[in-house]
Amino acid sequence: MPELPDVEVFRQYVDATSLHQRVDHLHVRDEALLRDVSRQKLVSAVVGTEFERTARHGKFLGLHSTGGPWLLLHFGMTGGIRAHGQDKPAPPHTALALDLANGLRLAYTNTRRLGMIGLADDFQNFVGDQELGPDALDLQRHAWVNVLSGRRGAIKSLLMNQEAIAGLGNEYADEALFHARMRPDRPVDDLSDDEVVTLHRQIQRVLKLAIERRVDPERMPASWLRQAREPGAPCPRCDGHITKAEIGGRSTYWCPECQS
DNA sequence: AGTACCACCTGACGGC
DNA sequence: TGCCGTCAGGTGGTAC
């Protein structure tokens, strides 16, 4: 599922394939994903311009053309991005396709149609309007302490709350807690200073390593929880077994033997 | 502030 | 074989 590392890889992919190329055509193939913007407005904002840079905050990706607004993409659970030759058919479930001057077509796909395509005059203002918390990847230690202060409830719920910290979803929240050896149902206001520091470090480590491996399933460490998201599966770290429960309304996996 | 629930949406999968 | 319920999970809304 597209969480922060996936979206960061998408961002780098857009940088590598689609910058500084005039957008010759824009096809909206699934209007349902447009948020607060019409097909016409999108076309007039983007066609004829060139993307000059990208940005990401949490799970949102932004593409910017000089003098124009930001094109915003959110990937929901099943969104993706791919560039292919314009002579080939667009991939299945393409919701938005941009034909570029270099002959590539940048396709935003979304099988389950949860996500969004939008426009914003300013990316940072958009982030503020969405009331997103600090991005999980460049979250400084003191900002992390701020995120936690005055909070209650299960730590996993907080990790998934985009208004507290932006970028972690169900899988990476579980993964970070696994590496911090912390139970997902631990109350936030119960964590020791050391545990707070450890969790911060593990969030950073997990996100950075996933990006470095480009979230390629074949390159992801076998020692990670992601390989064992199944009740009763052997723990990748100890001789315990993975257990599953609903926490914060989401399927949550952890090892009761080595997470406390 | 937190939680619980519903809705959105499609495809995969298990049971019968 | 085919129908049906359930699950997956990010977000957004509402009620409590």
XYZ file of N, CA and C in Angstrom, chain A residues 61-242:
546
model
N 1.835 13.707 -2.939
C 2.867 14.086 -3.902
C 2.415 15.338 -4.646
N 3.343 16.252 -4.844
C 3.035 17.467 -5.595
C 4.003 17.636 -6.755
N 3.463 18.088 -7.913
C 4.282 18.378 -9.093
C 4.052 19.842 -9.448
N 5.140 20.569 -9.612
C 5.004 22.005 -9.813
C 5.527 22.478 -11.157
N 4.718 23.292 -11.822
C 5.133 23.958 -13.053
C 5.384 25.424 -12.736
N 6.420 25.980 -13.345
C 6.750 27.388 -13.113
C 5.539 28.272 -13.365
N 5.273 29.127 -12.407
C 4.193 30.079 -12.581
C 2.806 29.488 -12.480
N 2.720 28.187 -12.296
C 1.406 27.542 -12.227
C 1.148 26.943 -10.859
N 0.000 26.330 -10.700
C -0.307 25.683 -9.431
C 0.382 24.320 -9.302
N 0.251 23.733 -8.160
C 0.755 22.384 -7.924
C -0.294 21.362 -8.311
N 0.148 20.326 -9.007
C -0.712 19.163 -9.242
C -0.503 18.226 -8.058
N -1.608 17.867 -7.398
C -1.523 17.057 -6.183
C -2.025 15.653 -6.452
N -1.322 14.677 -5.931
C -1.754 13.290 -6.076
C -1.727 12.594 -4.720
N -2.810 11.875 -4.459
C -2.812 10.973 -3.300
C -3.166 9.590 -3.826
N -2.568 8.557 -3.255
C -2.623 7.240 -3.875
C -3.558 6.254 -3.192
N -4.174 6.687 -2.104
C -5.082 5.774 -1.420
C -4.385 4.477 -1.090
N -5.046 3.381 -1.358
C -4.454 2.075 -1.060
C -3.813 1.433 -2.266
N -4.259 1.833 -3.420
C -3.873 1.067 -4.616
C -3.344 1.951 -5.731
N -3.019 3.199 -5.401
C -2.558 4.092 -6.446
C -1.119 3.820 -6.838
N -0.759 4.259 -8.033
C 0.616 4.099 -8.492
C 0.903 5.069 -9.612
N 2.151 5.091 -10.025
C 2.531 5.991 -11.101
C 3.534 5.267 -11.997
N 3.388 5.505 -13.312
C 4.230 4.766 -14.255
C 4.350 5.578 -15.535
N 5.500 5.530 -16.142
C 5.674 6.203 -17.431
C 5.848 5.132 -18.504
N 5.195 5.367 -19.631
C 5.317 4.400 -20.730
C 5.260 5.156 -22.041
N 5.653 4.501 -23.110
C 5.616 5.146 -24.418
C 4.191 5.470 -24.843
N 4.016 6.603 -25.487
C 2.665 7.024 -25.875
C 2.055 6.132 -26.950
N 2.901 5.333 -27.575
C 2.390 4.424 -28.599
C 1.760 3.173 -27.982
N 1.971 3.002 -26.680
C 1.396 1.830 -26.001
C 0.128 2.225 -25.260
N -0.745 1.236 -25.038
C -1.968 1.562 -24.304
C -1.654 1.899 -22.839
N -2.445 2.779 -22.274
C -2.250 3.131 -20.872
C -2.524 1.916 -20.003
N -1.851 1.817 -18.856
C -2.063 0.673 -17.963
C -3.515 0.627 -17.477
N -3.951 -0.548 -17.031
C -5.306 -0.662 -16.489
C -5.512 0.311 -15.333
N -6.718 0.807 -15.198
C -7.101 1.683 -14.075
C -6.338 3.008 -14.089
N -5.930 3.434 -15.283
C -5.323 4.763 -15.370
C -6.398 5.819 -15.146
N -6.164 6.683 -14.172
C -7.140 7.737 -13.872
C -6.720 9.057 -14.491
N -5.407 9.235 -14.636
C -4.887 10.481 -15.198
C -3.662 10.153 -16.037
N -3.614 10.691 -17.241
C -2.465 10.448 -18.116
C -1.960 11.772 -18.670
N -0.651 11.949 -18.589
C -0.025 13.181 -19.085
C 0.941 12.818 -20.200
N 0.682 13.329 -21.390
C 1.587 13.080 -22.511
C 2.665 14.152 -22.526
N 3.919 13.694 -22.459
C 5.044 14.623 -22.344
C 5.791 14.745 -23.667
N 6.542 15.838 -23.785
C 7.246 16.113 -25.038
C 8.321 15.071 -25.332
N 8.801 14.363 -24.320
C 9.837 13.356 -24.550
C 9.260 12.024 -25.035
N 7.953 12.004 -25.315
C 7.348 10.788 -25.848
C 6.801 9.865 -24.781
N 7.047 10.210 -23.518
C 6.518 9.381 -22.433
C 5.124 9.856 -22.033
N 4.368 8.925 -21.529
C 3.078 9.252 -20.932
C 3.169 8.878 -19.448
N 2.981 9.871 -18.616
C 2.992 9.640 -17.174
C 1.575 9.274 -16.762
N 1.429 8.041 -16.263
C 0.094 7.540 -15.937
C -0.054 7.372 -14.427
N -1.102 7.962 -13.898
C -1.476 7.756 -12.495
C -2.583 6.715 -12.490
N -2.325 5.590 -11.865
C -3.303 4.506 -11.833
C -3.871 4.358 -10.429
N -5.094 3.866 -10.355
C -5.684 3.662 -9.032
C -6.812 2.639 -9.120
N -6.490 1.403 -8.802
C -7.441 0.309 -8.968
C -8.705 0.516 -8.131
N -8.541 0.759 -6.871
C -9.722 0.851 -6.002
C -10.300 2.259 -5.917
N -9.723 3.162 -6.629
C -10.302 4.495 -6.778
C -10.450 5.238 -5.455
N -9.605 4.898 -4.503
C -9.538 5.702 -3.290
C -8.275 6.530 -3.422
N -8.411 7.821 -3.351
C -7.254 8.685 -3.540
C -7.748 10.014 -4.050
N -6.850 10.824 -4.581
C -7.320 12.090 -5.129
C -6.325 12.741 -6.075
N -6.900 13.526 -6.988
C -6.142 14.371 -7.904
C -6.641 15.791 -7.655
N -5.719 16.702 -7.406
C -6.175 18.067 -7.107
C -5.179 19.109 -7.550
N -5.491 20.331 -7.262
C -4.621 21.466 -7.553
C -4.496 22.319 -6.299
N -3.333 22.935 -6.141
C -3.158 23.885 -5.037
C -2.185 24.960 -5.488
N -2.429 26.183 -5.069
C -1.534 27.282 -5.456
C -0.176 27.133 -4.796
N -0.188 26.598 -3.585
C 1.055 26.495 -2.835
C 1.061 25.185 -2.059
N 2.131 24.430 -2.194
C 2.159 23.099 -1.582
C 2.120 23.178 -0.056
N 2.901 24.084 0.493
C 2.930 24.185 1.960
C 1.590 24.653 2.522
N 0.929 25.554 1.796
C -0.404 25.970 2.237
C -1.371 24.798 2.211
N -1.236 23.980 1.173
C -2.089 22.795 1.080
C -1.865 21.883 2.281
N -0.597 21.671 2.605
C -0.260 20.826 3.762
C -0.894 21.393 5.024
N -0.863 22.718 5.139
C -1.484 23.361 6.293
C -2.999 23.204 6.283
N -3.605 23.364 5.108
C -5.058 23.231 5.008
C -5.513 21.822 5.354
N -4.689 20.842 4.980
C -5.017 19.446 5.285
C -4.759 19.131 6.759
N -4.140 20.075 7.424
C -3.785 19.913 8.839
C -2.905 18.692 9.063
N -1.978 18.491 8.113
C -1.057 17.364 8.252
C -0.008 17.671 9.306
N 0.373 16.657 10.040
C 1.468 16.790 10.984
C 2.791 16.849 10.240
N 3.892 16.963 10.969
C 5.208 16.973 10.333
C 5.455 15.684 9.546
N 6.188 15.800 8.457
C 6.513 14.634 7.648
C 7.368 13.669 8.465
N 7.014 12.399 8.417
C 7.677 11.415 9.267
C 9.153 11.249 8.928
N 9.525 11.567 7.695
C 10.901 11.314 7.279
C 11.880 12.390 7.760
N 11.451 13.639 7.785
C 12.399 14.632 8.302
C 11.930 15.192 9.640
N 11.428 14.281 10.417
C 10.930 14.636 11.746
C 12.098 14.704 12.732
N 12.373 15.911 13.201
C 13.460 16.070 14.169
C 13.029 15.574 15.548
N 14.027 15.259 16.341
C 13.768 14.719 17.666
C 12.822 15.612 18.489
N 13.084 16.922 18.468
C 12.252 17.801 19.304
C 10.826 17.888 18.769
N 10.684 17.814 17.445
C 9.339 17.841 16.855
C 8.578 16.568 17.223
N 9.293 15.470 17.249
C 8.703 14.185 17.625
C 8.192 14.236 19.065
N 8.986 14.820 19.931
C 8.561 14.958 21.333
C 7.293 15.811 21.407
N 7.221 16.845 20.566
C 6.014 17.674 20.497
C 4.795 16.886 20.043
N 5.019 16.021 19.053
C 3.921 15.204 18.536
C 3.308 14.374 19.662
N 4.151 13.886 20.535
C 3.686 12.978 21.585
C 3.103 13.693 22.804
N 3.485 14.936 22.967
C 3.135 15.587 24.236
C 1.631 15.843 24.337
N 1.101 15.509 25.484
C -0.318 15.722 25.753
C -1.232 14.713 25.087
N -0.630 13.666 24.474
C -1.442 12.674 23.776
C -1.726 11.480 24.664
N -2.860 10.829 24.345
C -3.216 9.596 25.044
C -3.543 8.552 23.983
N -3.955 7.403 24.424
C -4.374 6.379 23.483
C -3.215 5.509 23.037
N -3.516 4.554 22.167
C -2.511 3.588 21.728
C -1.502 4.261 20.800
N -0.248 3.916 20.988
C 0.817 4.509 20.169
C 0.590 4.249 18.678
N 0.063 3.082 18.350
C -0.147 2.794 16.926
C -1.165 3.755 16.310
N -2.222 4.061 17.056
C -3.223 4.995 16.543
C -2.599 6.347 16.261
N -1.722 6.771 17.145
C -1.061 8.061 16.946
C -0.165 8.028 15.706
N 0.555 6.927 15.537
C 1.462 6.824 14.379
C 0.701 6.899 13.062
N -0.540 6.426 13.069
C -1.315 6.431 11.827
C -2.119 7.707 11.639
N -2.146 8.548 12.662
C -2.904 9.796 12.591
C -2.109 10.832 11.793
N -2.573 11.122 10.582
C -1.821 12.006 9.679
C -1.743 13.440 10.198
N -2.660 13.787 11.098
C -2.617 15.133 11.670
C -1.605 15.221 12.808
N -1.139 14.072 13.255
C -0.090 14.057 14.279
C 1.273 13.936 13.600
N 1.402 12.932 12.747
C 2.648 12.688 12.008
C 2.254 12.115 10.655
N 2.779 12.704 9.600
C 2.297 12.390 8.252
C 3.204 11.400 7.549
N 2.623 10.322 7.063
C 3.364 9.412 6.209
C 3.255 7.944 6.556
N 3.076 7.639 7.849
C 2.985 6.235 8.222
C 1.563 5.734 8.015
N 1.432 4.536 7.497
C 0.145 3.867 7.377
C 0.169 2.618 8.225
N -0.748 1.741 7.944
C -0.894 0.554 8.778
C 0.387 -0.292 8.816
N 0.956 -0.541 7.662
C 2.102 -1.451 7.622
C 3.363 -0.865 8.255
N 3.667 0.383 7.927
C 4.898 0.960 8.465
C 4.771 1.319 9.942
N 3.551 1.583 10.394
C 3.353 1.782 11.835
C 3.705 0.487 12.563
N 3.185 -0.619 12.071
C 3.511 -1.918 12.674
C 5.015 -2.204 12.596
N 5.596 -1.892 11.447
C 7.015 -2.189 11.232
C 7.893 -1.407 12.205
N 7.610 -0.113 12.350
C 8.419 0.720 13.251
C 8.289 0.228 14.690
N 7.082 -0.145 15.082
C 6.874 -0.630 16.452
C 7.588 -1.960 16.670
N 7.587 -2.777 15.638
C 8.291 -4.060 15.730
C 9.779 -3.831 15.995
N 10.372 -2.918 15.249
C 11.807 -2.676 15.413
C 12.121 -1.947 16.711
N 11.151 -1.201 17.211
C 11.343 -0.535 18.506
C 11.026 -1.496 19.657
N 10.616 -2.696 19.317
C 10.231 -3.722 20.303
C 9.145 -3.220 21.241
N 8.208 -2.519 20.665
C 7.146 -1.896 21.462
C 5.785 -2.427 21.031
N 4.978 -2.794 21.990
C 3.623 -3.259 21.676
C 2.811 -2.114 21.070
N 2.000 -2.415 20.052
C 1.221 -1.356 19.408
C 0.142 -0.755 20.295
N -0.250 -1.457 21.337
C -1.325 -0.941 22.192
C -0.800 -0.191 23.416
N 0.504 0.044 23.436
C 1.032 0.817 24.565
C 0.464 2.227 24.569
N -0.032 2.691 25.735
C -0.532 4.070 25.803
C 0.612 5.061 25.608
N 0.352 6.081 24.820
C 1.390 7.063 24.507
C 1.946 7.719 25.770
N 1.044 8.025 26.692
C 1.483 8.761 27.882
C 2.190 7.870 28.900
N 2.464 6.639 28.491
C 3.090 5.678 29.368
C 4.533 5.391 28.936
N 4.955 5.988 27.809
C 6.274 5.669 27.259
C 7.382 6.397 28.029
N 8.474 5.686 28.247
C 9.626 6.312 28.898
C 10.381 7.170 27.881
N 11.236 8.042 28.382
C 12.042 8.881 27.493
C 12.863 8.015 26.534
N 13.416 6.943 27.063
C 14.221 6.059 26.221
C 13.374 5.429 25.106
N 12.180 5.034 25.468
C 11.314 4.404 24.471
C 10.933 5.404 23.383
N 10.694 6.645 23.783
C 10.363 7.696 22.826
C 11.510 7.881 21.829
N 12.723 7.894 22.347
C 13.910 8.063 21.499
C 14.076 6.857 20.566
N 13.913 5.685 21.130
C 14.061 4.459 20.332
C 13.048 4.413 19.192
N 11.814 4.755 19.492
C 10.778 4.704 18.461
C 11.078 5.711 17.343
N 11.513 6.881 17.743
C 11.888 7.889 16.741
C 12.984 7.353 15.817
N 13.977 6.757 16.425
C 15.103 6.237 15.647
C 14.644 5.128 14.697
N 13.768 4.265 15.178
C 13.326 3.145 14.346
C 12.406 3.596 13.216
N 11.586 4.610 13.469
C 10.754 5.167 12.390
C 11.662 5.650 11.263
N 12.674 6.424 11.637
C 13.593 6.957 10.636
C 14.296 5.839 9.877
N 14.766 4.861 10.635
C 15.554 3.786 10.027
C 14.718 2.976 9.045
N 13.508 2.648 9.473
C 12.631 1.824 8.639
C 12.271 2.560 7.349
N 11.909 3.833 7.468
C 11.516 4.597 6.280
C 12.694 4.749 5.321
N 13.853 5.086 5.872
C 15.015 5.323 5.018
C 15.461 4.050 4.299
N 15.437 2.950 5.028
C 15.870 1.697 4.402
C 14.898 1.259 3.322
N 13.595 1.435 3.584
C 12.588 1.057 2.582
C 12.774 1.879 1.308
N 13.048 3.159 1.463
C 13.248 4.027 0.290
C 14.519 3.603 -0.454
N 15.570 3.364 0.327
C 16.842 2.940 -0.256
C 16.671 1.667 -1.086
N 15.836 0.762 -0.601
C 15.573 -0.485 -1.337
C 14.461 -0.315 -2.361
N 13.978 0.892 -2.490
C 12.919 1.238 -3.438
C 11.667 0.402 -3.248
N 11.434 -0.002 -2.007
C 10.254 -0.782 -1.641
C 10.087 -1.996 -2.562
N 11.193 -2.456 -3.067
C 11.180 -3.634 -3.926
C 11.063 -4.873 -3.032
N 9.971 -5.624 -3.169
C 9.742 -6.771 -2.275
C 10.949 -7.718 -2.216
N 11.639 -7.849 -3.326
C 12.773 -8.775 -3.359
C 13.995 -8.242 -2.628
N 13.990 -6.941 -2.367
C 15.157 -6.355 -1.709
C 14.879 -5.971 -0.265
N 13.651 -6.161 0.172
C 13.322 -5.788 1.546
C 13.864 -6.854 2.497
N 14.365 -6.419 3.664
C 15.009 -7.352 4.588
C 14.072 -8.471 5.047
N 14.611 -9.671 5.109
C 13.826 -10.814 5.575
C 13.537 -10.707 7.074
N 14.288 -9.847 7.739
C 14.131 -9.701 9.185
C 12.979 -8.767 9.554
N 12.273 -8.284 8.539
C 11.201 -7.341 8.827
C 9.870 -8.048 9.058
N 9.028 -7.360 9.812
C 7.701 -7.882 10.108
C 6.869 -8.066 8.844
N 7.098 -7.250 7.858
C 6.276 -7.280 6.635
C 6.245 -8.661 5.984
N 7.296 -9.451 6.241
C 7.347 -10.810 5.681
C 6.483 -11.777 6.491
N 5.981 -11.296 7.625
C 5.326 -12.222 8.562
C 3.954 -11.726 9.003
N 3.292 -10.964 8.148
C 1.984 -10.412 8.523
C 0.898 -11.463 8.351
N 0.907 -12.383 9.280
C -0.056 -13.480 9.252
C -0.109 -14.056 10.663
N -1.323 -14.244 11.187
C -1.414 -14.765 12.546
C -0.711 -16.117 12.660
N 0.127 -16.269 13.691
C 0.808 -17.535 13.918
C 2.122 -17.677 13.178
N 2.430 -16.727 12.311
C 3.696 -16.806 11.567
C 4.866 -16.714 12.542
N 5.966 -17.394 12.237
C 7.135 -17.285 13.116
C 7.669 -15.857 13.123
N 8.026 -15.393 14.324
C 8.596 -14.053 14.434
C 9.951 -14.035 13.739
N 10.229 -13.022 12.909
C 11.505 -12.952 12.204
C 12.685 -12.684 13.134
N 12.409 -12.426 14.423
C 13.483 -12.007 15.327
C 13.689 -12.946 16.503
N 12.615 -13.558 16.984
C 12.765 -14.451 18.136
C 11.988 -15.731 17.868
N 11.824 -16.559 18.883
C 11.114 -17.813 18.614
C 9.616 -17.703 18.894
N 9.141 -16.470 19.003
C 7.717 -16.245 19.217
C 6.916 -16.368 17.927
N 5.617 -16.110 18.073
C 4.732 -16.178 16.916
C 3.933 -14.895 16.799
N 3.715 -14.487 15.579
C 3.019 -13.223 15.315
C 1.551 -13.356 15.675
